[in-house]
């Protein structure tokens, strides 16, 4: 018997390899098909496929089928990928939810939209990019935090595609959007009050990678911008600085953008964030240990 496998001659590694090889043509399979093609019990296939999906190696489609995830696509396209970075992003979202008691998201620009992962205020795990729909960049705090540090070319494409009105509060005037983004570049904090969905307010900050490149944004959904803005922006700034340090240290500035098939050339290089004033808070892992500390 190999490893901990209950089946003679089949290690856990061999089972995982067999599962991945069923997708060699880029096709999609149901769980039953995967079990049949790999000659694995359905229960074993379910356990391994679920774990692979949790890491993003496989993705579940809306039709409950499975396909190869972006990390494998990245390997096949010879792009560098650091699994630890995505895992770090997940930990940061979990810490944000604990600290702020609010839903947290991490987003990157994909074309003119925002692809994101999120952690809700419940016991559900952090989602994958494949599980969530795209968000309009101009009508969300995540999107505006990203657009503020993107090239003029990307902003022109967003405006050229039409600034769709989702609520009476949506910014649909190009000049007003440009003014808003200019302010965000100064404050490094983006807000959206009832712009995409009525009754939903958001706060977001950019995340910088190696060389000061803005590669992602972290955001929180808050009940009231008047009372929650300071708390949300402080917590997000600390979290973004921690994640930015990890991205810079990894030498993979575009890894998060790569995960959603967004090329690093679509980003404008900016200087790394200046030192913000430290915030004296204590809430979970976000503010403890060298990885999470606000730093000086």
PDB file of C-alpha atoms in Angstrom:
ATOM      1  CA  UNK A   1       0.000   0.000   0.000  1.00  0.00           C
ATOM      2  CA  UNK A   2       1.379   3.404  -0.981  1.00  0.00           C
ATOM      3  CA  UNK A   3       1.285   6.237   1.555  1.00  0.00           C
ATOM      4  CA  UNK A   4      -2.013   6.430   3.429  1.00  0.00           C
ATOM      5  CA  UNK A   5      -4.024   5.130   0.521  1.00  0.00           C
ATOM      6  CA  UNK A   6      -6.560   2.426   1.211  1.00  0.00           C
ATOM      7  CA  UNK A   7      -6.012   1.168  -2.341  1.00  0.00           C
ATOM      8  CA  UNK A   8      -2.840  -0.876  -2.943  1.00  0.00           C
ATOM      9  CA  UNK A   9      -0.342   0.870  -5.201  1.00  0.00           C
ATOM     10  CA  UNK A  10      -2.112   4.224  -5.283  1.00  0.00           C
ATOM     11  CA  UNK A  11      -0.701   7.071  -3.252  1.00  0.00           C
ATOM     12  CA  UNK A  12      -2.541  10.306  -2.626  1.00  0.00           C
ATOM     13  CA  UNK A  13      -0.118  12.000  -5.025  1.00  0.00           C
ATOM     14  CA  UNK A  14      -0.926   9.526  -7.808  1.00  0.00           C
ATOM     15  CA  UNK A  15      -4.642  10.141  -7.308  1.00  0.00           C
ATOM     16  CA  UNK A  16      -4.228  13.915  -7.527  1.00  0.00           C
ATOM     17  CA  UNK A  17      -2.090  13.577 -10.651  1.00  0.00           C
ATOM     18  CA  UNK A  18      -4.720  11.307 -12.191  1.00  0.00           C
ATOM     19  CA  UNK A  19      -7.417  13.895 -11.464  1.00  0.00           C
ATOM     20  CA  UNK A  20      -5.402  16.725 -13.005  1.00  0.00           C
ATOM     21  CA  UNK A  21      -4.567  14.664 -16.101  1.00  0.00           C
ATOM     22  CA  UNK A  22      -8.271  14.253 -16.887  1.00  0.00           C
ATOM     23  CA  UNK A  23      -8.240  17.947 -17.843  1.00  0.00           C
ATOM     24  CA  UNK A  24      -5.367  17.687 -20.340  1.00  0.00           C
ATOM     25  CA  UNK A  25      -7.561  18.932 -23.208  1.00  0.00           C
ATOM     26  CA  UNK A  26      -8.871  21.903 -21.232  1.00  0.00           C
ATOM     27  CA  UNK A  27     -12.290  20.270 -20.931  1.00  0.00           C
ATOM     28  CA  UNK A  28     -14.765  20.234 -18.041  1.00  0.00           C
ATOM     29  CA  UNK A  29     -15.899  17.215 -16.026  1.00  0.00           C
ATOM     30  CA  UNK A  30     -18.533  16.446 -13.445  1.00  0.00           C
ATOM     31  CA  UNK A  31     -17.470  14.794 -10.197  1.00  0.00           C
ATOM     32  CA  UNK A  32     -18.914  11.477 -11.402  1.00  0.00           C
ATOM     33  CA  UNK A  33     -16.911  11.704 -14.630  1.00  0.00           C
ATOM     34  CA  UNK A  34     -13.722  12.440 -12.724  1.00  0.00           C
ATOM     35  CA  UNK A  35     -14.291   9.406 -10.510  1.00  0.00           C
ATOM     36  CA  UNK A  36     -14.938   7.210 -13.565  1.00  0.00           C
ATOM     37  CA  UNK A  37     -11.942   8.462 -15.552  1.00  0.00           C
ATOM     38  CA  UNK A  38      -9.550   8.060 -12.616  1.00  0.00           C
ATOM     39  CA  UNK A  39     -11.053   4.799 -11.333  1.00  0.00           C
ATOM     40  CA  UNK A  40     -11.501   6.381  -7.914  1.00  0.00           C
ATOM     41  CA  UNK A  41     -14.421   5.956  -5.531  1.00  0.00           C
ATOM     42  CA  UNK A  42     -16.769   8.930  -5.771  1.00  0.00           C
ATOM     43  CA  UNK A  43     -16.139   9.756  -2.110  1.00  0.00           C
ATOM     44  CA  UNK A  44     -12.367   9.877  -2.672  1.00  0.00           C
ATOM     45  CA  UNK A  45     -12.737  11.942  -5.825  1.00  0.00           C
ATOM     46  CA  UNK A  46     -15.076  14.318  -3.997  1.00  0.00           C
ATOM     47  CA  UNK A  47     -12.614  14.831  -1.139  1.00  0.00           C
ATOM     48  CA  UNK A  48      -9.606  15.471  -3.381  1.00  0.00           C
ATOM     49  CA  UNK A  49     -11.444  17.607  -5.933  1.00  0.00           C
ATOM     50  CA  UNK A  50     -12.926  19.740  -3.137  1.00  0.00           C
ATOM     51  CA  UNK A  51      -9.474  20.313  -1.687  1.00  0.00           C
ATOM     52  CA  UNK A  52      -8.019  21.173  -5.109  1.00  0.00           C
ATOM     53  CA  UNK A  53     -10.896  23.598  -5.699  1.00  0.00           C
ATOM     54  CA  UNK A  54     -10.252  25.188  -2.310  1.00  0.00           C
ATOM     55  CA  UNK A  55      -6.726  26.006  -3.430  1.00  0.00           C
ATOM     56  CA  UNK A  56      -7.941  27.300  -6.780  1.00  0.00           C
ATOM     57  CA  UNK A  57      -6.160  24.523  -8.700  1.00  0.00           C
ATOM     58  CA  UNK A  58      -9.587  23.446  -9.971  1.00  0.00           C
ATOM     59  CA  UNK A  59     -12.622  25.686 -10.460  1.00  0.00           C
ATOM     60  CA  UNK A  60     -16.295  24.841 -10.132  1.00  0.00           C
ATOM     61  CA  UNK A  61     -18.516  26.201 -12.903  1.00  0.00           C
ATOM     62  CA  UNK A  62     -22.102  27.390 -12.548  1.00  0.00           C
ATOM     63  CA  UNK A  63     -23.231  24.010 -13.920  1.00  0.00           C
ATOM     64  CA  UNK A  64     -21.450  22.139 -11.079  1.00  0.00           C
ATOM     65  CA  UNK A  65     -18.713  21.017 -13.453  1.00  0.00           C
ATOM     66  CA  UNK A  66     -15.004  21.318 -12.765  1.00  0.00           C
ATOM     67  CA  UNK A  67     -12.212  22.778 -14.877  1.00  0.00           C
ATOM     68  CA  UNK A  68      -8.536  23.647 -14.512  1.00  0.00           C
ATOM     69  CA  UNK A  69      -7.928  26.691 -12.313  1.00  0.00           C
ATOM     70  CA  UNK A  70      -5.810  29.702 -13.131  1.00  0.00           C
ATOM     71  CA  UNK A  71      -2.677  28.564 -11.225  1.00  0.00           C
ATOM     72  CA  UNK A  72      -2.370  25.561 -13.574  1.00  0.00           C
ATOM     73  CA  UNK A  73      -3.112  27.770 -16.576  1.00  0.00           C
ATOM     74  CA  UNK A  74      -0.361  30.090 -15.409  1.00  0.00           C
ATOM     75  CA  UNK A  75       2.130  27.226 -15.231  1.00  0.00           C
ATOM     76  CA  UNK A  76       1.186  26.055 -18.707  1.00  0.00           C
ATOM     77  CA  UNK A  77       1.611  29.590 -20.073  1.00  0.00           C
ATOM     78  CA  UNK A  78       5.054  29.807 -18.404  1.00  0.00           C
ATOM     79  CA  UNK A  79       4.090  32.679 -16.145  1.00  0.00           C
ATOM     80  CA  UNK A  80       5.427  32.810 -12.628  1.00  0.00           C
ATOM     81  CA  UNK A  81       2.950  32.045  -9.879  1.00  0.00           C
ATOM     82  CA  UNK A  82       3.314  32.057  -6.118  1.00  0.00           C
ATOM     83  CA  UNK A  83       0.585  30.034  -4.365  1.00  0.00           C
ATOM     84  CA  UNK A  84       1.626  31.577  -1.043  1.00  0.00           C
ATOM     85  CA  UNK A  85       0.498  34.999  -2.272  1.00  0.00           C
ATOM     86  CA  UNK A  86      -3.072  33.889  -2.859  1.00  0.00           C
ATOM     87  CA  UNK A  87      -3.038  32.131   0.489  1.00  0.00           C
ATOM     88  CA  UNK A  88      -1.758  35.349   2.090  1.00  0.00           C
ATOM     89  CA  UNK A  89      -4.623  37.262   0.481  1.00  0.00           C
ATOM     90  CA  UNK A  90      -7.100  34.795   1.949  1.00  0.00           C
ATOM     91  CA  UNK A  91      -5.617  35.178   5.416  1.00  0.00           C
ATOM     92  CA  UNK A  92      -5.755  38.962   5.111  1.00  0.00           C
ATOM     93  CA  UNK A  93      -9.461  38.828   4.212  1.00  0.00           C
ATOM     94  CA  UNK A  94     -10.184  36.573   7.166  1.00  0.00           C
ATOM     95  CA  UNK A  95      -8.315  38.958   9.466  1.00  0.00           C
ATOM     96  CA  UNK A  96     -10.211  41.938   8.050  1.00  0.00           C
ATOM     97  CA  UNK A  97     -13.554  40.305   8.755  1.00  0.00           C
ATOM     98  CA  UNK A  98     -12.445  39.588  12.317  1.00  0.00           C
ATOM     99  CA  UNK A  99     -11.153  43.116  12.863  1.00  0.00           C
ATOM    100  CA  UNK A 100     -13.949  45.069  11.200  1.00  0.00           C
ATOM    101  CA  UNK A 101     -16.868  42.653  11.550  1.00  0.00           C
ATOM    102  CA  UNK A 102     -17.730  43.432   7.944  1.00  0.00           C
ATOM    103  CA  UNK A 103     -17.521  41.620   4.623  1.00  0.00           C
ATOM    104  CA  UNK A 104     -14.103  41.950   2.971  1.00  0.00           C
ATOM    105  CA  UNK A 105     -12.995  41.700  -0.667  1.00  0.00           C
ATOM    106  CA  UNK A 106      -9.793  41.684  -2.666  1.00  0.00           C
ATOM    107  CA  UNK A 107     -10.130  42.713  -6.311  1.00  0.00           C
ATOM    108  CA  UNK A 108      -8.018  43.187  -9.434  1.00  0.00           C
ATOM    109  CA  UNK A 109      -8.844  44.777 -12.760  1.00  0.00           C
ATOM    110  CA  UNK A 110      -9.694  42.374 -15.566  1.00  0.00           C
ATOM    111  CA  UNK A 111     -10.259  44.418 -18.691  1.00  0.00           C
ATOM    112  CA  UNK A 112     -12.579  47.194 -17.551  1.00  0.00           C
ATOM    113  CA  UNK A 113     -14.199  45.200 -14.748  1.00  0.00           C
ATOM    114  CA  UNK A 114     -13.138  44.016 -11.304  1.00  0.00           C
ATOM    115  CA  UNK A 115     -12.640  40.346 -10.518  1.00  0.00           C
ATOM    116  CA  UNK A 116     -12.604  39.611  -6.803  1.00  0.00           C
ATOM    117  CA  UNK A 117     -12.525  37.113  -3.966  1.00  0.00           C
ATOM    118  CA  UNK A 118     -14.407  37.752  -0.742  1.00  0.00           C
ATOM    119  CA  UNK A 119     -14.923  36.642   2.845  1.00  0.00           C
ATOM    120  CA  UNK A 120     -18.372  37.139   4.285  1.00  0.00           C
ATOM    121  CA  UNK A 121     -19.246  37.591   7.952  1.00  0.00           C
ATOM    122  CA  UNK A 122     -20.082  33.936   8.440  1.00  0.00           C
ATOM    123  CA  UNK A 123     -18.350  30.572   8.564  1.00  0.00           C
ATOM    124  CA  UNK A 124     -18.075  30.189   4.797  1.00  0.00           C
ATOM    125  CA  UNK A 125     -14.535  30.088   3.326  1.00  0.00           C
ATOM    126  CA  UNK A 126     -12.993  32.768   1.163  1.00  0.00           C
ATOM    127  CA  UNK A 127     -14.382  32.448  -2.354  1.00  0.00           C
ATOM    128  CA  UNK A 128     -12.350  31.892  -5.518  1.00  0.00           C
ATOM    129  CA  UNK A 129     -12.323  34.295  -8.461  1.00  0.00           C
ATOM    130  CA  UNK A 130     -14.414  31.829 -10.443  1.00  0.00           C
ATOM    131  CA  UNK A 131     -17.203  31.888  -7.853  1.00  0.00           C
ATOM    132  CA  UNK A 132     -17.901  35.609  -8.088  1.00  0.00           C
ATOM    133  CA  UNK A 133     -19.230  37.775 -10.876  1.00  0.00           C
ATOM    134  CA  UNK A 134     -17.349  40.816 -12.188  1.00  0.00           C
ATOM    135  CA  UNK A 135     -17.988  44.268 -10.738  1.00  0.00           C
ATOM    136  CA  UNK A 136     -18.135  47.570 -12.659  1.00  0.00           C
ATOM    137  CA  UNK A 137     -14.958  49.516 -11.940  1.00  0.00           C
ATOM    138  CA  UNK A 138     -16.530  52.987 -11.960  1.00  0.00           C
ATOM    139  CA  UNK A 139     -19.356  52.135  -9.548  1.00  0.00           C
ATOM    140  CA  UNK A 140     -17.470  50.344  -6.762  1.00  0.00           C
ATOM    141  CA  UNK A 141     -14.859  51.362  -4.203  1.00  0.00           C
ATOM    142  CA  UNK A 142     -12.615  48.462  -5.248  1.00  0.00           C
ATOM    143  CA  UNK A 143     -12.816  49.572  -8.855  1.00  0.00           C
ATOM    144  CA  UNK A 144     -12.109  53.212  -8.113  1.00  0.00           C
ATOM    145  CA  UNK A 145      -9.114  52.323  -5.917  1.00  0.00           C
ATOM    146  CA  UNK A 146      -7.735  50.351  -8.866  1.00  0.00           C
ATOM    147  CA  UNK A 147      -8.574  52.906 -11.555  1.00  0.00           C
ATOM    148  CA  UNK A 148      -6.920  55.679  -9.566  1.00  0.00           C
ATOM    149  CA  UNK A 149      -3.575  53.889  -9.946  1.00  0.00           C
ATOM    150  CA  UNK A 150      -4.073  52.522 -13.462  1.00  0.00           C
ATOM    151  CA  UNK A 151      -2.927  53.993 -16.750  1.00  0.00           C
ATOM    152  CA  UNK A 152      -4.928  56.669 -18.541  1.00  0.00           C
ATOM    153  CA  UNK A 153      -5.430  54.124 -21.296  1.00  0.00           C
ATOM    154  CA  UNK A 154      -7.445  51.835 -19.016  1.00  0.00           C
ATOM    155  CA  UNK A 155      -9.514  54.740 -17.713  1.00  0.00           C
ATOM    156  CA  UNK A 156     -10.251  55.819 -21.283  1.00  0.00           C
ATOM    157  CA  UNK A 157     -11.476  52.310 -22.067  1.00  0.00           C
ATOM    158  CA  UNK A 158     -13.738  52.309 -19.006  1.00  0.00           C
ATOM    159  CA  UNK A 159     -15.211  55.683 -19.953  1.00  0.00           C
ATOM    160  CA  UNK A 160     -15.427  54.717 -23.627  1.00  0.00           C
ATOM    161  CA  UNK A 161     -17.457  51.646 -22.709  1.00  0.00           C
ATOM    162  CA  UNK A 162     -20.070  53.876 -21.059  1.00  0.00           C
ATOM    163  CA  UNK A 163     -20.467  54.652 -17.365  1.00  0.00           C
ATOM    164  CA  UNK A 164     -23.606  52.664 -16.677  1.00  0.00           C
ATOM    165  CA  UNK A 165     -26.006  54.040 -14.075  1.00  0.00           C
ATOM    166  CA  UNK A 166     -26.865  51.434 -11.425  1.00  0.00           C
ATOM    167  CA  UNK A 167     -28.406  53.724  -8.811  1.00  0.00           C
ATOM    168  CA  UNK A 168     -29.082  57.477  -8.556  1.00  0.00           C
ATOM    169  CA  UNK A 169     -25.687  57.757  -6.801  1.00  0.00           C
ATOM    170  CA  UNK A 170     -23.601  56.147  -9.568  1.00  0.00           C
ATOM    171  CA  UNK A 171     -20.933  58.456 -11.002  1.00  0.00           C
ATOM    172  CA  UNK A 172     -21.716  58.620 -14.728  1.00  0.00           C
ATOM    173  CA  UNK A 173     -19.996  61.888 -15.665  1.00  0.00           C
ATOM    174  CA  UNK A 174     -16.440  61.308 -17.005  1.00  0.00           C
ATOM    175  CA  UNK A 175     -15.070  64.572 -15.609  1.00  0.00           C
ATOM    176  CA  UNK A 176     -16.487  63.890 -12.175  1.00  0.00           C
ATOM    177  CA  UNK A 177     -15.006  60.371 -12.239  1.00  0.00           C
ATOM    178  CA  UNK A 178     -11.583  61.759 -13.142  1.00  0.00           C
ATOM    179  CA  UNK A 179     -11.807  64.267 -10.278  1.00  0.00           C
ATOM    180  CA  UNK A 180     -12.767  61.482  -7.881  1.00  0.00           C
ATOM    181  CA  UNK A 181      -9.810  59.352  -8.965  1.00  0.00           C
ATOM    182  CA  UNK A 182      -7.444  62.302  -8.567  1.00  0.00           C
ATOM    183  CA  UNK A 183      -8.596  62.660  -4.955  1.00  0.00           C
ATOM    184  CA  UNK A 184      -8.103  58.935  -4.355  1.00  0.00           C
ATOM    185  CA  UNK A 185      -4.505  59.194  -5.576  1.00  0.00           C
ATOM    186  CA  UNK A 186      -3.911  61.745  -2.817  1.00  0.00           C
ATOM    187  CA  UNK A 187      -5.789  60.034   0.016  1.00  0.00           C
ATOM    188  CA  UNK A 188      -5.263  56.412  -1.124  1.00  0.00           C
ATOM    189  CA  UNK A 189      -8.796  55.681   0.076  1.00  0.00           C
ATOM    190  CA  UNK A 190     -11.782  55.103  -2.209  1.00  0.00           C
ATOM    191  CA  UNK A 191     -15.430  55.134  -1.146  1.00  0.00           C
ATOM    192  CA  UNK A 192     -18.704  54.264  -2.831  1.00  0.00           C
ATOM    193  CA  UNK A 193     -22.014  55.106  -1.173  1.00  0.00           C
ATOM    194  CA  UNK A 194     -24.972  53.283  -2.708  1.00  0.00           C
ATOM    195  CA  UNK A 195     -23.364  53.503  -6.167  1.00  0.00           C
ATOM    196  CA  UNK A 196     -23.643  49.895  -7.317  1.00  0.00           C
ATOM    197  CA  UNK A 197     -26.416  48.680  -5.013  1.00  0.00           C
ATOM    198  CA  UNK A 198     -28.819  50.818  -3.013  1.00  0.00           C
ATOM    199  CA  UNK A 199     -28.077  50.639   0.694  1.00  0.00           C
ATOM    200  CA  UNK A 200     -24.534  49.276   0.245  1.00  0.00           C
ATOM    201  CA  UNK A 201     -21.503  51.431   1.090  1.00  0.00           C
ATOM    202  CA  UNK A 202     -17.892  50.423   0.531  1.00  0.00           C
ATOM    203  CA  UNK A 203     -14.385  51.556   1.421  1.00  0.00           C
ATOM    204  CA  UNK A 204     -11.270  50.362  -0.435  1.00  0.00           C
ATOM    205  CA  UNK A 205      -7.513  50.976  -0.601  1.00  0.00           C
ATOM    206  CA  UNK A 206      -4.890  49.963  -3.196  1.00  0.00           C
ATOM    207  CA  UNK A 207      -2.380  47.147  -2.673  1.00  0.00           C
ATOM    208  CA  UNK A 208       1.095  47.714  -4.092  1.00  0.00           C
ATOM    209  CA  UNK A 209       3.558  45.090  -5.278  1.00  0.00           C
ATOM    210  CA  UNK A 210       7.233  45.011  -6.143  1.00  0.00           C
ATOM    211  CA  UNK A 211       8.474  48.326  -7.531  1.00  0.00           C
ATOM    212  CA  UNK A 212       5.428  50.179  -6.217  1.00  0.00           C
ATOM    213  CA  UNK A 213       3.029  48.728  -8.784  1.00  0.00           C
ATOM    214  CA  UNK A 214      -0.647  48.871  -7.780  1.00  0.00           C
ATOM    215  CA  UNK A 215      -1.780  45.304  -8.416  1.00  0.00           C
ATOM    216  CA  UNK A 216      -4.930  44.893  -6.325  1.00  0.00           C
ATOM    217  CA  UNK A 217      -7.317  46.583  -3.891  1.00  0.00           C
ATOM    218  CA  UNK A 218      -8.759  45.596  -0.518  1.00  0.00           C
ATOM    219  CA  UNK A 219     -12.268  46.652   0.433  1.00  0.00           C
ATOM    220  CA  UNK A 220     -14.846  46.479   3.219  1.00  0.00           C
ATOM    221  CA  UNK A 221     -18.616  46.758   3.082  1.00  0.00           C
ATOM    222  CA  UNK A 222     -19.737  49.117   5.849  1.00  0.00           C
ATOM    223  CA  UNK A 223     -23.179  50.067   7.204  1.00  0.00           C
ATOM    224  CA  UNK A 224     -22.557  53.817   7.406  1.00  0.00           C
ATOM    225  CA  UNK A 225     -19.744  55.795   5.794  1.00  0.00           C
ATOM    226  CA  UNK A 226     -20.121  58.690   8.236  1.00  0.00           C
ATOM    227  CA  UNK A 227     -19.441  56.555  11.293  1.00  0.00           C
ATOM    228  CA  UNK A 228     -17.391  53.708   9.801  1.00  0.00           C
ATOM    229  CA  UNK A 229     -15.077  55.409   7.304  1.00  0.00           C
ATOM    230  CA  UNK A 230     -12.223  56.121   9.717  1.00  0.00           C
ATOM    231  CA  UNK A 231     -12.243  52.614  11.185  1.00  0.00           C
ATOM    232  CA  UNK A 232     -12.502  50.947   7.774  1.00  0.00           C
ATOM    233  CA  UNK A 233      -9.776  53.032   6.128  1.00  0.00           C
ATOM    234  CA  UNK A 234      -7.395  52.492   9.069  1.00  0.00           C
ATOM    235  CA  UNK A 235      -7.893  48.730   9.170  1.00  0.00           C
ATOM    236  CA  UNK A 236      -7.647  48.440   5.381  1.00  0.00           C
ATOM    237  CA  UNK A 237      -4.486  50.551   5.233  1.00  0.00           C
ATOM    238  CA  UNK A 238      -2.726  48.316   7.755  1.00  0.00           C
ATOM    239  CA  UNK A 239      -3.849  45.167   5.930  1.00  0.00           C
ATOM    240  CA  UNK A 240      -2.846  46.552   2.527  1.00  0.00           C
ATOM    241  CA  UNK A 241       0.589  47.553   3.787  1.00  0.00           C
ATOM    242  CA  UNK A 242       1.164  44.040   5.132  1.00  0.00           C
ATOM    243  CA  UNK A 243       0.079  42.400   1.893  1.00  0.00           C
ATOM    244  CA  UNK A 244       2.073  44.940  -0.127  1.00  0.00           C
ATOM    245  CA  UNK A 245       5.220  43.977   1.778  1.00  0.00           C
ATOM    246  CA  UNK A 246       4.625  40.315   0.995  1.00  0.00           C
ATOM    247  CA  UNK A 247       4.074  41.059  -2.679  1.00  0.00           C
ATOM    248  CA  UNK A 248       7.191  43.208  -2.853  1.00  0.00           C
ATOM    249  CA  UNK A 249       9.286  40.562  -1.074  1.00  0.00           C
ATOM    250  CA  UNK A 250       8.023  37.813  -3.365  1.00  0.00           C
ATOM    251  CA  UNK A 251       9.413  39.496  -6.504  1.00  0.00           C
ATOM    252  CA  UNK A 252       6.130  38.658  -8.255  1.00  0.00           C
ATOM    253  CA  UNK A 253       4.506  42.079  -8.534  1.00  0.00           C
ATOM    254  CA  UNK A 254       1.940  40.936 -11.065  1.00  0.00           C
ATOM    255  CA  UNK A 255       0.995  37.638  -9.429  1.00  0.00           C
ATOM    256  CA  UNK A 256      -2.473  38.690  -8.302  1.00  0.00           C
ATOM    257  CA  UNK A 257      -3.197  40.292 -11.644  1.00  0.00           C
ATOM    258  CA  UNK A 258      -1.916  37.149 -13.349  1.00  0.00           C
ATOM    259  CA  UNK A 259      -4.304  35.018 -11.334  1.00  0.00           C
ATOM    260  CA  UNK A 260      -7.185  36.709 -13.116  1.00  0.00           C
ATOM    261  CA  UNK A 261      -5.359  36.869 -16.460  1.00  0.00           C
ATOM    262  CA  UNK A 262      -4.688  40.605 -16.204  1.00  0.00           C
ATOM    263  CA  UNK A 263      -1.247  41.554 -17.542  1.00  0.00           C
ATOM    264  CA  UNK A 264       1.052  43.680 -15.434  1.00  0.00           C
ATOM    265  CA  UNK A 265       1.457  46.080 -18.359  1.00  0.00           C
ATOM    266  CA  UNK A 266      -2.050  47.364 -17.663  1.00  0.00           C
ATOM    267  CA  UNK A 267      -0.852  48.855 -14.410  1.00  0.00           C
ATOM    268  CA  UNK A 268       0.852  52.192 -13.835  1.00  0.00           C
ATOM    269  CA  UNK A 269       3.946  52.090 -11.658  1.00  0.00           C
ATOM    270  CA  UNK A 270       3.714  54.289  -8.609  1.00  0.00           C
ATOM    271  CA  UNK A 271       5.962  54.795  -5.647  1.00  0.00           C
ATOM    272  CA  UNK A 272       5.325  52.499  -2.729  1.00  0.00           C
ATOM    273  CA  UNK A 273       2.971  53.914  -0.107  1.00  0.00           C
ATOM    274  CA  UNK A 274       4.442  56.479   2.248  1.00  0.00           C
ATOM    275  CA  UNK A 275       4.444  55.788   5.922  1.00  0.00           C
ATOM    276  CA  UNK A 276       0.979  56.347   7.308  1.00  0.00           C
ATOM    277  CA  UNK A 277       0.451  57.167  10.933  1.00  0.00           C
ATOM    278  CA  UNK A 278       0.275  54.028  13.017  1.00  0.00           C
ATOM    279  CA  UNK A 279      -3.101  52.966  14.336  1.00  0.00           C
ATOM    280  CA  UNK A 280      -3.303  51.551  17.831  1.00  0.00           C
ATOM    281  CA  UNK A 281      -5.738  48.666  17.554  1.00  0.00           C
ATOM    282  CA  UNK A 282      -5.872  45.010  18.456  1.00  0.00           C
ATOM    283  CA  UNK A 283      -8.072  42.573  16.590  1.00  0.00           C
ATOM    284  CA  UNK A 284      -7.026  39.050  15.652  1.00  0.00           C
ATOM    285  CA  UNK A 285      -3.987  38.198  13.552  1.00  0.00           C
ATOM    286  CA  UNK A 286      -4.220  41.367  11.465  1.00  0.00           C
ATOM    287  CA  UNK A 287      -2.413  43.404  14.095  1.00  0.00           C
ATOM    288  CA  UNK A 288      -0.143  40.793  15.650  1.00  0.00           C
ATOM    289  CA  UNK A 289       3.193  39.385  14.569  1.00  0.00           C
ATOM    290  CA  UNK A 290       5.721  40.794  12.114  1.00  0.00           C
ATOM    291  CA  UNK A 291       3.621  39.960   9.050  1.00  0.00           C
ATOM    292  CA  UNK A 292       0.603  41.887  10.290  1.00  0.00           C
ATOM    293  CA  UNK A 293       2.104  44.778  12.247  1.00  0.00           C
ATOM    294  CA  UNK A 294       1.505  48.306  11.057  1.00  0.00           C
ATOM    295  CA  UNK A 295       5.254  48.890  11.087  1.00  0.00           C
ATOM    296  CA  UNK A 296       7.092  52.162  11.138  1.00  0.00           C
TER     297      UNK A 296
END
